[in-house]
Structures are given as structure tokens and as C-alpha cells.
Coordinates of N, CA and C in Angstrom, one line a residue:
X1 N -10.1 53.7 -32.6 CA -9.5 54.3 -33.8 C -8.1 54.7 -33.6
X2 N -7.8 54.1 -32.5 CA -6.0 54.7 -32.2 C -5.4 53.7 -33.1
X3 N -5.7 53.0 -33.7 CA -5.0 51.6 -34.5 C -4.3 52.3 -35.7
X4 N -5.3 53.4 -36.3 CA -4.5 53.8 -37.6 C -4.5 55.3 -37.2
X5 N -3.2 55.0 -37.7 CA -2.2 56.3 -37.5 C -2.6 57.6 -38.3
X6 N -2.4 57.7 -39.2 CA -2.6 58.6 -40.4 C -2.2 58.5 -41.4
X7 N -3.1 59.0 -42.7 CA -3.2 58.7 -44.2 C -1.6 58.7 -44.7
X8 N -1.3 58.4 -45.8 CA 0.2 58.5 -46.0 C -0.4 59.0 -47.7
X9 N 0.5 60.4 -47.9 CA 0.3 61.0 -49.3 C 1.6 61.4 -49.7
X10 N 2.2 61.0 -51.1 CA 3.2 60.9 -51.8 C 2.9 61.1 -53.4
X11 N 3.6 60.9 -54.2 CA 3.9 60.9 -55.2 C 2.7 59.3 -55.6
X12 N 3.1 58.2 -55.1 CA 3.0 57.1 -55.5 C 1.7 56.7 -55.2
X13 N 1.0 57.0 -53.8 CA -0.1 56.9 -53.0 C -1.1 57.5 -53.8
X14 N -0.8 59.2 -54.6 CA -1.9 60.1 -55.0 C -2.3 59.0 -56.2
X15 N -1.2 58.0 -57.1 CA -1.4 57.5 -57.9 C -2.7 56.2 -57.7
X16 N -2.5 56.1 -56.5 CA -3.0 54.7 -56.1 C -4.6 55.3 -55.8
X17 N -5.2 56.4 -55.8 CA -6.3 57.1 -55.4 C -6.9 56.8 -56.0
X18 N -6.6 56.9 -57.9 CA -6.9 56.7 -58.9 C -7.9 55.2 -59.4
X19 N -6.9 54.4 -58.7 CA -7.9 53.2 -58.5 C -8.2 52.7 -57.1
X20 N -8.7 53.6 -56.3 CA -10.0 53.9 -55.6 C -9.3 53.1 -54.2
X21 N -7.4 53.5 -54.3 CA -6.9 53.1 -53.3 C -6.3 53.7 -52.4
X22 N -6.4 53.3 -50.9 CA -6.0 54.3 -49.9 C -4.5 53.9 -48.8
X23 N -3.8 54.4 -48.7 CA -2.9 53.6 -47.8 C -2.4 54.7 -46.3
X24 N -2.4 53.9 -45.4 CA -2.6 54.2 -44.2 C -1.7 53.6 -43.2
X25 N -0.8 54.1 -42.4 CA -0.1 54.1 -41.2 C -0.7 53.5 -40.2
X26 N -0.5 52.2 -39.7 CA -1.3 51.9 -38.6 C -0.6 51.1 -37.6
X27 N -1.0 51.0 -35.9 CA 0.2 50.4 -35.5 C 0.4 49.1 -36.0
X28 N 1.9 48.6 -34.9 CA 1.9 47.5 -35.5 C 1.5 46.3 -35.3
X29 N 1.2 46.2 -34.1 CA 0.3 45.4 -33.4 C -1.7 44.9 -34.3
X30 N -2.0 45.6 -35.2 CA -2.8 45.8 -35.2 C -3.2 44.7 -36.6
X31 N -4.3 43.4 -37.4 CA -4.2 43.3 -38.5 C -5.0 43.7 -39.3
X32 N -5.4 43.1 -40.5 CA -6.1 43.2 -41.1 C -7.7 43.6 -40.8
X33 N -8.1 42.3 -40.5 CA -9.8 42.1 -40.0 C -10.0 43.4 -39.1
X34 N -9.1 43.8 -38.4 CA -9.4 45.0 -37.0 C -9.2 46.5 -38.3
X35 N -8.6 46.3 -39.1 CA -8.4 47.7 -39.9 C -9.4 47.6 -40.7
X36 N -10.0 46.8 -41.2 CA -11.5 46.4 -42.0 C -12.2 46.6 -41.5
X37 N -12.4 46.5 -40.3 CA -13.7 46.9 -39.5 C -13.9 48.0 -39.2
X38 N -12.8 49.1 -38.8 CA -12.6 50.3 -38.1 C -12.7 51.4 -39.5
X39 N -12.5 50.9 -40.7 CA -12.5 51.5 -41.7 C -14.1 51.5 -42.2
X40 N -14.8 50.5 -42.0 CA -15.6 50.4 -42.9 C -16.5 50.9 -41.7
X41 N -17.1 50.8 -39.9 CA -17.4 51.8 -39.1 C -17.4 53.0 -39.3
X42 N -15.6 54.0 -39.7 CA -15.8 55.0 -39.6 C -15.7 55.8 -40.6
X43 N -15.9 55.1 -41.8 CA -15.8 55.8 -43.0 C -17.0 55.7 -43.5
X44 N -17.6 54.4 -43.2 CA -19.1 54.0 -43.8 C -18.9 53.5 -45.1
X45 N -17.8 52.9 -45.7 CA -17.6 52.0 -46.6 C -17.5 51.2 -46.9
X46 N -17.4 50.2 -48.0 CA -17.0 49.1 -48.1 C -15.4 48.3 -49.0
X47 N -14.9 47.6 -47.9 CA -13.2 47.6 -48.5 C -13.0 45.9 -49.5
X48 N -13.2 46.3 -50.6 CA -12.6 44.9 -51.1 C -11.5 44.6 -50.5
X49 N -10.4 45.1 -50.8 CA -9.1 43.9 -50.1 C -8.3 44.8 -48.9
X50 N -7.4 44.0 -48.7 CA -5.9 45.4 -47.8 C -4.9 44.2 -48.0
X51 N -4.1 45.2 -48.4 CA -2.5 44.5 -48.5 C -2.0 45.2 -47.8
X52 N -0.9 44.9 -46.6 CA 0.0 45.3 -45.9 C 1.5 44.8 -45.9
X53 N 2.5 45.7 -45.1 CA 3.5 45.4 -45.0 C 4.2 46.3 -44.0
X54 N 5.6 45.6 -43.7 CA 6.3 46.3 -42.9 C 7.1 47.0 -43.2
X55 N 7.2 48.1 -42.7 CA 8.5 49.6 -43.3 C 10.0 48.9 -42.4
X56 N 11.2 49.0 -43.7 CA 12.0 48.8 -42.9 C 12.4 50.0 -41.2
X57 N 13.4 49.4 -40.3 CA 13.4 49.7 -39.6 C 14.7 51.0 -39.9
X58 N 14.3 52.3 -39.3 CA 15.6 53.6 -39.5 C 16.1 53.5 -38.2
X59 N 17.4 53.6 -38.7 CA 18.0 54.0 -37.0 C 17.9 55.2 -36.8
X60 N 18.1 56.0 -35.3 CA 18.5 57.1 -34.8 C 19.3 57.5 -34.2
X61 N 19.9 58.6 -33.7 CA 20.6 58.6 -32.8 C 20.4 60.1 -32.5
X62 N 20.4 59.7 -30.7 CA 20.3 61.3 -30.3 C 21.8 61.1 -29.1
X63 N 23.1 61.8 -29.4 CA 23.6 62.0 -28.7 C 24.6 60.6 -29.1
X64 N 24.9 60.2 -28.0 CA 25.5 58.8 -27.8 C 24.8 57.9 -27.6
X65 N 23.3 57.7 -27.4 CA 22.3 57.0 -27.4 C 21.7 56.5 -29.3
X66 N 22.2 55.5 -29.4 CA 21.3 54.4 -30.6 C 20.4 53.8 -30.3
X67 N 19.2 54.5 -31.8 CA 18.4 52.9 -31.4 C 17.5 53.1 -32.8
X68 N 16.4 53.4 -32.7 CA 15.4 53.2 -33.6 C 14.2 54.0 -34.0
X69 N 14.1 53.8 -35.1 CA 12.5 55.1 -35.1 C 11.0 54.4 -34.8
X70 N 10.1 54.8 -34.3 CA 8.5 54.3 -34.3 C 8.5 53.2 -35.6
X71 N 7.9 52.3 -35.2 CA 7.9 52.0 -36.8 C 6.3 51.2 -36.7
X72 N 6.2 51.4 -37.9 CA 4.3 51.1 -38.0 C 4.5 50.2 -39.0
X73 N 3.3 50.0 -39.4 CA 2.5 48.9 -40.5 C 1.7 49.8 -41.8
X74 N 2.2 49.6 -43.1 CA 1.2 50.2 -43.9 C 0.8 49.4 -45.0
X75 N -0.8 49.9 -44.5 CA -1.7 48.9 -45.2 C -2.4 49.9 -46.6
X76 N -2.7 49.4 -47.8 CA -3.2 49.9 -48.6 C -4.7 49.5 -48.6
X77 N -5.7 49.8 -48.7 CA -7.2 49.6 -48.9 C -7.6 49.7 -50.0
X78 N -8.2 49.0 -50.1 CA -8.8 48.9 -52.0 C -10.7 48.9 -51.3
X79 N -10.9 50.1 -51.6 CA -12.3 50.2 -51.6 C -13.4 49.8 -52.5
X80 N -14.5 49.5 -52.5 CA -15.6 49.1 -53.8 C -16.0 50.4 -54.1
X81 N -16.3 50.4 -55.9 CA -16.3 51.1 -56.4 C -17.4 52.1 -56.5
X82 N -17.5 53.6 -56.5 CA -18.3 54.3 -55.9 C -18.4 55.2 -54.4
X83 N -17.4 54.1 -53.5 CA -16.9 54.7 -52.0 C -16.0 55.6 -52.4
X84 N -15.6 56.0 -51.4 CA -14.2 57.3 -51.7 C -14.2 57.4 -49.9
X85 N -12.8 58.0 -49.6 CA -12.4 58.2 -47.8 C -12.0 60.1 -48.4
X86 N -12.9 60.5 -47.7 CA -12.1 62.1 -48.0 C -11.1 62.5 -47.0
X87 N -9.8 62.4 -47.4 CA -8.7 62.4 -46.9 C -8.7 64.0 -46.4
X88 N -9.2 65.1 -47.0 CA -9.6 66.4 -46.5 C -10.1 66.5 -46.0
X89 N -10.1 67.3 -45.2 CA -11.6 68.5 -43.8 C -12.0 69.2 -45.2
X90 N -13.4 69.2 -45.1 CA -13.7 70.7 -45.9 C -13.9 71.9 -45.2
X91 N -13.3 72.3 -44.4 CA -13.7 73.3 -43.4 C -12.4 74.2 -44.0

């Protein structure tokens, strides 16, 4: 489960909820088929599609030292209808 990073919630994302879609931070090493599997394992669902993509890369800089930020893979999950991923603890 170290593959996916954590849920990603915005403005655009909460919209994408709506049609029963989830998008997620995952490394980048990591594709498709391995995030369909690990999703549908630990959520107990079932995922019609995933579309992914690469985040451009940000630079940083600490001091006089340049270089770059972590950069991940975010995949969107289109679940079948009736699943849901509870993005909350209810605790």
C-alpha cells in the first residue's frame, strides 16, 4: 500500500466525487494494473477505469542548493456505481 500516497481534495476533485470519482497521489514508479489491484484489495471495490498523469516538475531551492520537489503520479479512479472510498475516519 506504500504505492499510493494520499487522497488529493480541492475545489475540482470534491467535484469529481459527484461522479463517483476519486483521485490519488501515487508514486511514480507505480502503474495502472498495480493501483487497480491495491484499490480494489483495500477498499473492497470495484474500479471501472483510471486515468493518470504526470504533475509538472516545481523547483526548489534551499540555500544555494537547486533542484526539485518529490514528484508523484495522479491517477483519477472512476469507481462502479454504488461503491464509494470513504475518504474520512469516522472516529
Amino acid at each position: 500500500m506504500d504505492q499510493i500516497k494520499y487522497p488529493i481534495l480541492t475545489e475540482k476533485t470534491i467535484g469529481l466525487l459527484e461522479k463517483n470519482q476519486y483521485s490519488f497521489n501515487v508514486d511514480i514508479n507505480s502503474n495502472k494494473t498495480e493501483i487497480k489491484k491495491w484499490i480494489e484489495l483495500f477498499f473492497k471495490v470495484q474500479v471501472v477505469s483510471i486515468n493518470s498523469h504526470r504533475l509538472p516538475k516545481k523547483k526548489k531551492r534551499v540555500g544555494i542548493v537547486k533542484g526539485y520537489a518529490v514528484q508523484y503520479k495522479r491517477m483519477i479512479i472512476k469507481l462502479k456505481s454504488g461503491y464509494s472510498i470513504p475518504l474520512f475516519s469516522s472516529k
